Amino acid sequence: MSRRQPVLPMSTYTLLGALEIGLIFSLVALGVYISFRLLRFPDLTVDGSFPLGGAVAATLIASGTDPFTATIAATAAGAFAGLITGWLNVRLKIMDLLASILMMIALYSINLRIMGKPNVPLIMEPTVFNILQPEVLADYVFRPLLLIFVVLAVKLLLDGFFATQTGLAIRATGSNARMARSQGVNTGLAVLAGMALSNALVGLAGALFAQTQGGADISMGVGTIVIGLAAVIVGESLLPSRKLYLATLAVILGAIVYRFFIALALNSDFIGLQAQDLNLVTALLVTVALVLPRLRQRSIGKKGG
Amino acid sequence: MLNAQDLHLTFNPGTPIETLALRGLSLEIPSGQFVTVIGSNGAGKSTFLNAVSGEQAIDSGKVEIDGIDMTRQPVWARARHVARVFQDPLAGTCEDLTIEENMALAKMRGQRRGFSFAVKQALREEFREQIATLGLGLENRLSDRIGLLSGGQRQAVSLLMAALQPSRLLLLDEHTAALDPRTADFVLKLTARIVAEHKLTTMMVTHSMRQALDVGERTVMLHQGRVVLDVAGKEREGLDVHHLLAMFEKVRGEALDDDALLLS
């Protein structure tokens, strides 16, 4: 086995690991897509609601709650965090970005309170993954499989929801709030609902992350928003579409592709990158993804002119 | 139908740029009447319209629609009774949504929005029929983003959307002002047709005296936040633009005289 030369400088194990984390972060990316793109609400709460989900799930599981209930509780906690950010903005008229930053730093303390210490390990405890895992599959194969199922289910539910009357009202609020109001949409409520939904997904992602990575840690949320945005932007340049069901697919693909690039970069010895270079690689990748579509447009413009 | 009583509104009170936008404006519109509103810049036309739609809170006075006191109600709560077409053709529709999604949004104006799909097949057929009456060939483009349409087309769709749900009051805010003359003419004819078809109580703000006399059955002139002229029926039929201009000059002259008195 060791004699075979792999095409990629990555083992199957690393590949599946990248897919696993990519799938988890595709939930974050879907949440970020809802706040940044559909609601046009620059929401940094995710840096707090991601570890919040992890903290709630890990603490509950460690204290003997079954992992499914713990995961649902973590999702609800995320929704609640989003609701408060929305409320700060809608009711107290605090600027959207600032409201989310306030919520983000408040959550740092709250997460420490929930866990009672900087991290809660989950080593021997049951998780949604090891409970459902069949004997025949290795854990590192089953985890991405289960996540594919979860992510697809979430995607289809979101596509369906945003095609309902309520979902349409939320999209209209983000697109043209004045028009939405004149059509009888309570835009304040729509923002609250959208923010709750967005952060519920992020909370869910945090809960799943804690259960795949062996526990929750207070610093696990650092840079979540950048990774989420990176996934959205990479997805949009891979598969540009205004159709919602394609846009959600693009966002998921973006998160996975992004993760593969990170794994590739970190596993390529010849580049000489190490784990601490992760954020630099992210920044470069987002920059490239932002500039590429414009370069493409310019070359089309030249041909046309 | 619409009963606006003694509306007062001052912008930036107590500052050097204090503006008395509405000074005791009162207007009653009976059900089914089509009223055109004219006035010079700063006369309070748009402010009055915003006060009726709820976009602008007023300092004092009362706005009643269909016998219900709406003075303190937000825009979305009034939407049950009030439909509106904006001056900016881009403001009345959501450019990110498709034509049919925009229409579905308007179809539920003032209704409880639930969790059933917004665009169902039956509704799509209804929209297709409605939009075909515009004669713009949009009936085959229902799933196109509305942002792809021209300003005139979007304004026409906005008008259709205003009539999708029976409303008590239609507010038109210089809704042809941003269009080229031919499109403006088309949208104006469409307005007359839709208002007649649905027997809507309508208040149309316009900057064109010609338009104000050509459409509707009553014309109101605002000046300095008050109604200074209110003509309907026989008296209005005999009016021409130059009559209106003369009246306009007269009230402005009187206003100047008032100021002169104050200053002397």
Coordinates of C-alpha atoms in Angstrom, one line a residue:
Chain A
M1 CA 0.0 0.0 0.0
S2 CA 2.7 2.4 0.9
R3 CA 4.3 1.9 -2.5
R4 CA 1.4 3.2 -4.4
Q5 CA 1.9 6.9 -5.3
P6 CA -1.3 8.8 -4.7
V7 CA -2.4 11.4 -7.4
L8 CA -3.1 14.0 -4.8
P9 CA -0.7 14.6 -1.9
M10 CA -3.5 13.5 0.4
S11 CA -4.6 10.2 1.8
T12 CA -8.2 8.9 1.6
Y13 CA -8.4 9.6 5.3
T14 CA -7.4 13.3 4.8
L15 CA -9.8 13.6 1.8
L16 CA -12.7 12.2 3.8
G17 CA -11.7 14.4 6.7
A18 CA -11.8 17.5 4.5
L19 CA -15.2 16.4 3.1
E20 CA -16.5 16.0 6.6
I21 CA -15.5 19.4 7.8
G22 CA -16.5 20.9 4.5
L23 CA -20.0 19.5 4.9
I24 CA -20.3 20.8 8.4
F25 CA -19.2 24.3 7.3
S26 CA -21.7 24.1 4.4
L27 CA -24.3 24.5 7.1
V28 CA -22.5 27.6 8.3
A29 CA -22.3 28.8 4.8
L30 CA -26.0 28.3 4.2
G31 CA -26.7 30.4 7.4
V32 CA -24.3 33.1 6.2
Y33 CA -26.0 33.0 2.8
I34 CA -29.4 33.7 4.5
S35 CA -28.1 36.6 6.5
F36 CA -25.6 38.2 4.1
R37 CA -27.3 37.5 0.8
L38 CA -31.0 37.0 1.3
L39 CA -31.5 39.5 4.2
R40 CA -28.5 41.7 3.4
F41 CA -27.7 41.7 7.1
P42 CA -23.9 41.6 7.7
D43 CA -24.1 39.2 10.6
L44 CA -21.0 38.4 12.7
T45 CA -23.0 36.6 15.4
V46 CA -21.9 33.3 13.8
D47 CA -18.5 33.6 15.4
G48 CA -20.4 33.2 18.7
S49 CA -23.3 31.0 17.7
F50 CA -21.0 28.3 16.2
P51 CA -19.2 27.7 19.5
L52 CA -22.5 28.2 21.3
G53 CA -23.9 25.2 19.4
G54 CA -20.8 23.3 20.2
A55 CA -20.8 24.3 23.9
V56 CA -24.5 23.5 24.4
A57 CA -24.2 20.1 22.6
A58 CA -21.0 19.1 24.3
T59 CA -22.1 20.2 27.8
L60 CA -25.4 18.4 27.5
I61 CA -23.9 15.2 26.2
A62 CA -21.2 15.2 28.9
S63 CA -23.9 15.5 31.5
G64 CA -25.7 12.5 30.1
T65 CA -28.3 14.0 27.8
D66 CA -28.8 11.9 24.6
P67 CA -26.9 13.4 21.7
F68 CA -30.0 14.0 19.5
T69 CA -31.8 16.1 22.1
A70 CA -28.4 17.9 22.7
T71 CA -28.1 18.7 19.0
I72 CA -31.6 20.0 18.8
A73 CA -31.0 22.1 21.9
A74 CA -27.8 23.5 20.3
T75 CA -29.8 24.4 17.2
A76 CA -32.4 26.2 19.3
A77 CA -29.7 28.1 21.2
G78 CA -28.3 29.3 17.9
A79 CA -31.7 30.4 16.7
F80 CA -32.1 32.3 20.0
A81 CA -28.8 34.1 19.5
G82 CA -29.8 35.1 16.0
L83 CA -33.1 36.3 17.4
I84 CA -31.4 38.6 19.9
T85 CA -29.1 40.1 17.2
G86 CA -32.1 40.8 15.1
W87 CA -33.9 42.3 18.1
L88 CA -31.0 44.6 18.8
N89 CA -31.2 45.8 15.3
V90 CA -35.0 46.0 14.7
R91 CA -36.2 47.1 18.1
L92 CA -33.3 49.0 19.6
K93 CA -32.2 50.4 16.2
I94 CA -28.6 49.4 16.6
M95 CA -26.7 49.3 13.3
D96 CA -26.8 45.7 11.9
L97 CA -23.0 45.1 11.9
L98 CA -22.6 46.5 15.4
A99 CA -25.6 44.6 16.8
S100 CA -24.0 41.3 15.6
I101 CA -20.6 42.2 17.0
L102 CA -22.2 43.0 20.4
M103 CA -23.9 39.6 20.3
M104 CA -20.7 37.9 19.3
I105 CA -18.7 39.2 22.2
A106 CA -21.6 38.6 24.6
L107 CA -21.6 35.0 23.4
Y108 CA -18.0 34.5 24.3
S109 CA -18.8 35.0 28.0
I110 CA -22.1 33.0 27.7
N111 CA -20.2 30.1 26.1
L112 CA -17.7 30.0 28.9
R113 CA -20.6 30.1 31.4
I114 CA -22.3 27.2 29.6
M115 CA -19.2 25.0 29.6
G116 CA -17.9 26.2 32.9
K117 CA -14.4 25.8 31.5
P118 CA -12.6 26.6 28.2
N119 CA -13.3 23.2 26.7
V120 CA -15.5 20.2 27.1
P121 CA -14.0 17.0 25.7
L122 CA -16.2 14.3 24.2
I123 CA -14.0 11.2 24.0
M124 CA -15.9 8.2 25.2
E125 CA -19.3 9.9 25.2
P126 CA -22.0 8.9 22.7
T127 CA -22.5 11.2 19.7
V128 CA -25.1 11.3 16.9
F129 CA -22.4 9.8 14.7
N130 CA -21.3 6.8 16.8
I131 CA -24.9 5.9 17.8
L132 CA -26.0 5.7 14.2
Q133 CA -22.8 4.2 12.8
P134 CA -23.3 0.7 11.4
E135 CA -20.7 -2.0 12.2
V136 CA -19.5 -2.4 8.6
L137 CA -18.4 1.2 8.0
A138 CA -15.4 2.8 9.5
D139 CA -16.2 6.0 11.4
Y140 CA -14.3 8.3 9.1
V141 CA -16.4 6.9 6.2
F142 CA -19.7 7.0 8.0
R143 CA -19.4 10.6 9.3
P144 CA -19.3 12.3 5.9
L145 CA -22.0 9.9 4.7
L146 CA -24.4 11.0 7.5
L147 CA -23.4 14.6 6.9
I148 CA -24.2 14.4 3.2
F149 CA -27.7 13.2 4.2
V150 CA -28.1 16.0 6.8
V151 CA -26.9 18.8 4.5
L152 CA -29.1 17.7 1.6
A153 CA -32.1 17.5 3.9
V154 CA -31.4 21.0 5.2
K155 CA -30.9 22.3 1.6
L156 CA -34.2 20.9 0.4
L157 CA -36.0 22.2 3.4
L158 CA -34.6 25.7 2.9
D159 CA -35.4 25.7 -0.8
G160 CA -39.0 24.7 0.1
F161 CA -39.3 27.2 2.9
F162 CA -38.1 30.1 0.8
A163 CA -40.7 29.3 -1.8
T164 CA -43.5 29.6 0.7
Q165 CA -45.5 32.8 1.4
T166 CA -43.5 33.4 4.6
G167 CA -40.2 32.6 2.9
L168 CA -41.0 34.9 0.1
A169 CA -41.8 37.7 2.5
I170 CA -38.3 37.2 4.1
R171 CA -36.6 37.4 0.8
A172 CA -38.6 40.5 -0.2
T173 CA -37.5 42.1 3.0
G174 CA -33.9 41.7 2.2
S175 CA -34.3 42.7 -1.4
N176 CA -36.6 45.8 -1.0
A177 CA -37.8 46.4 2.5
R178 CA -39.9 49.5 1.5
M179 CA -41.7 47.5 -1.1
A180 CA -42.2 44.6 1.3
R181 CA -43.7 46.9 3.9
S182 CA -46.1 48.4 1.3
Q183 CA -47.2 44.8 0.5
G184 CA -48.1 44.3 4.2
V185 CA -44.9 42.4 5.2
N186 CA -44.0 43.0 8.8
T187 CA -40.3 43.5 7.9
G188 CA -39.1 43.7 11.5
L189 CA -40.5 40.2 12.1
A190 CA -39.1 39.0 8.8
V191 CA -35.6 40.0 9.9
L192 CA -36.0 38.3 13.2
A193 CA -37.2 35.1 11.6
G194 CA -34.4 35.1 9.0
M195 CA -31.7 35.8 11.6
A196 CA -33.1 33.0 13.9
L197 CA -33.1 30.6 10.9
S198 CA -29.5 31.6 9.9
N199 CA -28.0 31.2 13.3
A200 CA -30.0 28.0 14.0
L201 CA -28.1 26.4 11.1
V202 CA -24.8 27.7 12.5
G203 CA -25.7 26.3 16.0
L204 CA -26.4 23.0 14.4
A205 CA -23.1 23.1 12.6
G206 CA -21.3 23.9 15.9
A207 CA -23.0 20.9 17.6
L208 CA -22.0 18.5 14.8
F209 CA -18.5 20.0 14.8
A210 CA -18.0 19.3 18.5
Q211 CA -19.3 15.8 18.0
T212 CA -16.9 15.0 15.2
Q213 CA -13.8 16.8 16.6
G214 CA -13.9 15.3 20.1
G215 CA -15.4 18.2 22.0
A216 CA -16.2 21.9 22.2
D217 CA -13.6 24.6 22.7
I218 CA -14.1 28.3 23.5
S219 CA -11.9 29.3 20.6
M220 CA -13.6 27.0 18.0
G221 CA -15.6 30.0 16.7
V222 CA -12.7 32.2 15.7
G223 CA -13.0 33.1 12.0
T224 CA -16.2 31.1 11.4
I225 CA -17.7 34.1 9.6
V226 CA -14.8 34.3 7.3
I227 CA -14.9 30.6 6.4
G228 CA -18.7 30.9 5.9
L229 CA -18.3 33.9 3.6
A230 CA -15.4 32.3 1.8
A231 CA -17.7 29.3 1.1
V232 CA -20.5 31.5 -0.2
I233 CA -18.1 33.5 -2.4
V234 CA -16.3 30.4 -3.8
G235 CA -19.7 28.8 -4.4
E236 CA -21.0 31.8 -6.2
S237 CA -18.0 32.0 -8.5
L238 CA -18.2 28.2 -9.2
L239 CA -21.9 28.2 -10.0
P240 CA -23.2 31.7 -10.5
S241 CA -27.0 31.6 -10.4
R242 CA -29.9 33.7 -9.1
K243 CA -32.1 30.7 -8.8
L244 CA -32.4 29.8 -5.1
Y245 CA -32.1 26.0 -5.4
L246 CA -28.9 26.5 -7.4
A247 CA -27.6 29.2 -5.1
T248 CA -27.9 26.9 -2.0
L249 CA -26.2 24.1 -4.0
A250 CA -23.4 26.5 -4.9
V251 CA -22.9 27.5 -1.3
I252 CA -22.6 23.8 -0.2
L253 CA -20.2 23.1 -3.0
G254 CA -18.3 26.2 -2.1
A255 CA -17.8 25.1 1.5
I256 CA -16.5 21.6 0.4
V257 CA -14.2 22.9 -2.4
Y258 CA -12.9 25.5 0.0
R259 CA -12.1 22.8 2.6
F260 CA -10.4 20.7 -0.1
F261 CA -8.2 23.6 -1.1
I262 CA -7.2 24.2 2.5
A263 CA -6.4 20.5 3.0
L264 CA -4.5 20.5 -0.3
A265 CA -2.5 23.5 0.7
L266 CA -1.7 22.3 4.2
N267 CA -0.8 18.8 3.0
S268 CA 1.5 19.8 0.1
D269 CA 4.9 19.6 1.7
F270 CA 6.5 21.3 -1.3
I271 CA 4.5 24.5 -0.5
G272 CA 5.7 24.4 3.0
L273 CA 2.5 25.6 4.6
Q274 CA 1.6 24.6 8.1
A275 CA -1.6 24.7 10.2
Q276 CA -1.0 28.2 11.5
D277 CA -1.1 29.5 7.9
L278 CA -4.8 28.5 7.6
N279 CA -6.1 32.1 8.0
L280 CA -3.7 33.5 5.5
V281 CA -4.7 30.8 3.0
T282 CA -8.3 31.7 3.6
A283 CA -7.7 35.4 3.1
L284 CA -5.9 34.6 -0.2
L285 CA -8.6 32.3 -1.4
V286 CA -11.4 34.7 -0.7
T287 CA -9.4 37.5 -2.5
V288 CA -8.9 35.3 -5.5
A289 CA -12.6 34.3 -5.5
L290 CA -13.6 37.9 -5.3
V291 CA -11.4 39.1 -8.1
L292 CA -11.9 36.2 -10.5
P293 CA -15.5 37.0 -11.6
R294 CA -14.5 40.6 -12.3
L295 CA -11.5 39.5 -14.4
R296 CA -13.8 37.2 -16.3
Q297 CA -16.2 40.0 -16.9
R298 CA -13.5 42.3 -18.1
S299 CA -12.3 39.7 -20.7
I300 CA -15.9 39.2 -21.9
G301 CA -16.2 43.0 -22.1
K302 CA -13.1 43.2 -24.2
K303 CA -14.3 40.6 -26.6
G304 CA -17.7 42.3 -26.9
G305 CA -16.2 45.8 -27.4
Chain B
M1 CA -63.2 56.4 2.6
L2 CA -60.1 58.5 3.2
N3 CA -60.5 61.1 5.9
A4 CA -57.4 63.1 6.7
Q5 CA -58.1 65.7 9.4
D6 CA -55.9 68.6 10.3
L7 CA -52.6 67.0 9.6
H8 CA -49.5 68.9 10.9
L9 CA -45.9 68.0 10.4
T10 CA -42.7 69.9 10.9
F11 CA -39.4 68.6 9.8
N12 CA -36.3 69.5 11.9
P13 CA -38.3 71.6 14.4
G14 CA -36.4 74.2 16.3
T15 CA -33.4 74.2 13.9
P16 CA -32.5 76.7 11.2
I17 CA -33.7 74.2 8.5
E18 CA -37.1 73.9 10.2
T19 CA -39.7 73.1 7.5
L20 CA -43.5 73.2 8.0
A21 CA -44.4 70.4 5.6
L22 CA -48.1 70.0 6.6
R23 CA -50.0 72.8 8.1
G24 CA -53.5 71.7 9.0
L25 CA -54.1 69.7 5.8
S26 CA -57.6 68.2 5.7
L27 CA -59.0 66.1 2.8
E28 CA -61.9 63.7 2.5
I29 CA -62.2 61.3 -0.4
P30 CA -65.5 59.4 -0.7
S31 CA -65.4 55.8 -1.8
G32 CA -64.7 55.2 -5.5
Q33 CA -63.5 58.7 -6.3
F34 CA -60.4 59.3 -8.3
V35 CA -58.6 62.4 -7.1
T36 CA -55.6 64.1 -8.6
V37 CA -53.3 66.1 -6.4
I38 CA -51.1 68.9 -7.8
G39 CA -48.8 71.5 -6.2
S40 CA -45.4 73.0 -6.6
N41 CA -42.2 71.5 -5.2
G42 CA -42.4 71.5 -1.4
A43 CA -46.2 72.0 -1.4
G44 CA -46.5 68.8 0.7
K45 CA -47.8 66.4 -2.0
S46 CA -45.4 63.5 -1.3
T47 CA -45.4 64.2 2.4
F48 CA -49.2 64.0 2.5
L49 CA -49.1 60.7 0.5
N50 CA -46.5 59.3 2.9
A51 CA -48.6 60.3 5.9
V52 CA -51.6 58.4 4.4
S53 CA -49.5 55.3 3.6
G54 CA -47.8 55.4 7.0
E55 CA -44.3 55.9 5.8
Q56 CA -44.2 59.3 7.5
A57 CA -45.5 59.8 11.0
I58 CA -47.3 63.0 11.6
D59 CA -47.1 65.4 14.6
S60 CA -50.8 65.8 15.0
G61 CA -54.0 65.2 13.2
K62 CA -55.9 62.0 12.2
V63 CA -55.8 59.6 9.3
E64 CA -58.9 57.5 8.9
I65 CA -59.3 54.9 6.2
D66 CA -62.7 53.3 5.8
G67 CA -63.7 54.5 9.2
I68 CA -60.7 53.0 10.9
D69 CA -58.3 55.3 12.7
M70 CA -54.9 54.5 11.1
T71 CA -52.9 57.4 12.4
R72 CA -50.5 55.3 14.5
Q73 CA -50.5 52.2 12.4
P74 CA -47.2 51.2 10.6
V75 CA -47.0 50.9 6.8
W76 CA -47.4 47.1 6.8
A77 CA -50.5 47.2 8.9
R78 CA -52.1 49.8 6.6
A79 CA -51.3 47.7 3.5
R80 CA -54.4 45.7 4.1
H81 CA -56.4 48.8 3.0
V82 CA -53.8 50.8 1.0
A83 CA -52.0 49.9 -2.3
R84 CA -49.3 52.1 -3.6
V85 CA -47.3 52.7 -6.7
F86 CA -44.0 54.6 -6.2
Q87 CA -42.5 57.3 -8.4
D88 CA -39.3 55.3 -8.8
P89 CA -40.2 52.3 -11.1
L90 CA -37.6 50.2 -9.3
A91 CA -39.0 50.8 -5.9
G92 CA -42.3 49.0 -6.3
T93 CA -40.9 45.6 -7.2
C94 CA -38.2 43.3 -5.8
E95 CA -35.5 43.0 -8.5
D96 CA -34.1 39.8 -7.1
L97 CA -37.5 38.0 -7.3
T98 CA -39.2 36.7 -10.4
I99 CA -42.2 38.4 -11.9
E100 CA -44.5 35.7 -10.5
E101 CA -42.9 35.9 -7.1
N102 CA -43.5 39.6 -7.0
M103 CA -47.1 39.1 -8.0
A104 CA -47.5 36.4 -5.4
L105 CA -46.2 38.8 -2.8
A106 CA -48.8 41.4 -3.8
K107 CA -51.5 38.8 -4.0
M108 CA -51.1 38.3 -0.3
R109 CA -51.0 42.0 0.6
G110 CA -52.6 42.5 4.0
Q111 CA -53.3 38.7 4.3
R112 CA -51.8 36.3 6.8
R113 CA -48.8 34.7 5.1
G114 CA -48.5 31.0 5.8
F115 CA -46.4 28.1 4.8
S116 CA -48.0 27.0 1.6
F117 CA -46.1 27.5 -1.6
A118 CA -46.3 31.1 -2.8
V119 CA -46.6 30.4 -6.5
K120 CA -49.0 27.6 -7.3
Q121 CA -50.1 26.5 -10.7
A122 CA -53.6 28.0 -10.4
L123 CA -52.1 31.3 -9.3
R124 CA -49.6 31.2 -12.1
E125 CA -52.4 30.9 -14.6
E126 CA -54.2 33.9 -13.0
F127 CA -51.0 35.9 -13.2
R128 CA -50.5 34.9 -16.8
E129 CA -53.9 36.1 -17.8
Q130 CA -53.5 39.4 -15.9
I131 CA -50.1 40.2 -17.3
A132 CA -51.3 39.3 -20.8
T133 CA -53.7 42.2 -20.7
L134 CA -50.7 44.6 -20.6
G135 CA -49.8 43.5 -24.1
L136 CA -46.1 43.6 -23.3
G137 CA -45.4 40.0 -24.0
L138 CA -44.6 39.4 -20.4
E139 CA -46.9 36.4 -20.1
N140 CA -44.1 34.0 -21.2
R141 CA -41.6 35.5 -18.8
L142 CA -43.2 34.9 -15.5
S143 CA -40.2 33.1 -14.1
D144 CA -37.7 35.8 -15.2
R145 CA -36.2 38.1 -12.6
I146 CA -38.1 41.3 -12.6
G147 CA -34.8 43.2 -12.5
L148 CA -34.5 42.2 -16.2
L149 CA -37.5 44.4 -17.1
S150 CA -37.4 48.0 -18.2
G151 CA -38.6 50.8 -15.9
G152 CA -41.9 51.2 -17.8
Q153 CA -42.6 47.4 -17.7
R154 CA -41.9 47.3 -14.0
Q155 CA -44.2 50.2 -13.4
A156 CA -46.9 48.5 -15.4
V157 CA -46.5 45.3 -13.4
S158 CA -46.5 47.4 -10.1
L159 CA -49.9 48.7 -11.2
L160 CA -51.2 45.2 -11.9
M161 CA -49.9 44.2 -8.5
A162 CA -51.7 47.0 -6.8
A163 CA -55.0 45.6 -8.1
L164 CA -54.4 41.9 -7.4
Q165 CA -55.8 42.2 -3.9
P166 CA -59.0 44.3 -3.5
S167 CA -57.8 47.4 -1.6
R168 CA -59.8 50.4 -0.4
L169 CA -57.3 53.0 -1.5
L170 CA -54.8 53.3 -4.3
L171 CA -52.0 55.8 -3.9
L172 CA -50.0 56.9 -6.9
D173 CA -47.0 59.0 -6.3
E174 CA -46.0 60.7 -9.6
H175 CA -45.8 57.2 -10.9
T176 CA -45.3 58.3 -14.5
A177 CA -42.7 61.0 -13.8
A178 CA -39.7 58.8 -14.3
L179 CA -40.9 57.4 -17.6
D180 CA -40.4 58.5 -21.2
P181 CA -43.5 60.3 -22.7
R182 CA -44.8 57.3 -24.6
T183 CA -44.4 54.9 -21.7
A184 CA -45.9 57.4 -19.4
D185 CA -48.9 57.7 -21.6
F186 CA -49.2 53.9 -21.7
V187 CA -49.0 53.6 -17.9
L188 CA -51.5 56.4 -17.4
K189 CA -54.0 54.7 -19.7
L190 CA -53.4 51.5 -17.8
T191 CA -54.0 53.3 -14.6
A192 CA -57.4 54.6 -15.8
R193 CA -58.4 51.2 -16.9
I194 CA -57.4 49.4 -13.7
V195 CA -59.0 52.1 -11.5
A196 CA -62.2 51.8 -13.5
E197 CA -62.2 48.0 -13.6
H198 CA -61.7 47.6 -9.9
K199 CA -63.6 50.8 -8.9
L200 CA -60.7 51.9 -6.7
T201 CA -60.7 54.9 -4.6
T202 CA -57.6 56.6 -5.9
M203 CA -55.3 59.5 -5.0
M204 CA -52.8 60.4 -7.7
V205 CA -50.1 62.9 -7.1
T206 CA -48.8 64.5 -10.2
H207 CA -46.6 67.4 -11.2
S208 CA -48.4 67.8 -14.5
M209 CA -51.4 70.1 -14.5
R210 CA -52.5 68.6 -17.9
Q211 CA -52.5 65.1 -16.4
A212 CA -54.3 66.3 -13.2
L213 CA -57.2 67.6 -15.3
D214 CA -57.3 64.7 -17.9
V215 CA -57.7 61.8 -15.5
G216 CA -59.9 61.4 -12.5
E217 CA -62.9 63.3 -11.4
R218 CA -61.6 65.8 -8.8
T219 CA -58.5 67.9 -8.5
V220 CA -56.9 69.2 -5.4
M221 CA -54.1 71.7 -5.3
L222 CA -51.8 71.8 -2.3
H223 CA -49.7 74.8 -1.3
Q224 CA -47.6 75.2 1.8
G225 CA -49.0 72.1 3.4
R226 CA -52.7 73.0 2.9
V227 CA -55.4 72.4 0.4
V228 CA -55.9 75.7 -1.5
L229 CA -58.0 74.5 -4.4
D230 CA -60.6 71.7 -4.6
V231 CA -62.6 71.4 -7.8
A232 CA -64.8 68.7 -9.1
G233 CA -67.8 68.1 -11.5
K234 CA -69.0 70.9 -13.7
E235 CA -66.6 73.5 -12.3
R236 CA -63.6 71.2 -13.1
E237 CA -64.8 70.3 -16.6
G238 CA -64.6 73.9 -17.6
L239 CA -61.0 74.2 -16.4
D240 CA -57.9 74.3 -18.6
V241 CA -54.3 74.3 -17.7
H242 CA -54.0 78.1 -18.0
H243 CA -56.9 78.4 -15.5
L244 CA -55.1 76.2 -13.1
L245 CA -51.9 78.2 -13.6
A246 CA -53.7 81.4 -12.9
M247 CA -55.2 80.0 -9.8
F248 CA -51.8 78.7 -8.8
E249 CA -50.3 82.2 -9.3
K250 CA -53.1 83.7 -7.3
V251 CA -52.6 81.5 -4.3
R252 CA -48.9 82.0 -4.5
G253 CA -49.4 85.7 -4.7
E254 CA -51.7 85.6 -1.7
A255 CA -49.1 83.6 0.2
L256 CA -46.5 86.2 -0.8
D257 CA -48.8 89.0 0.4
D258 CA -49.2 87.1 3.7
D259 CA -45.4 87.0 4.0
A260 CA -45.2 90.6 3.0
L261 CA -47.6 91.5 5.7
L262 CA -45.6 89.5 8.2
L263 CA -42.4 91.1 7.2
S264 CA -43.6 94.7 7.1

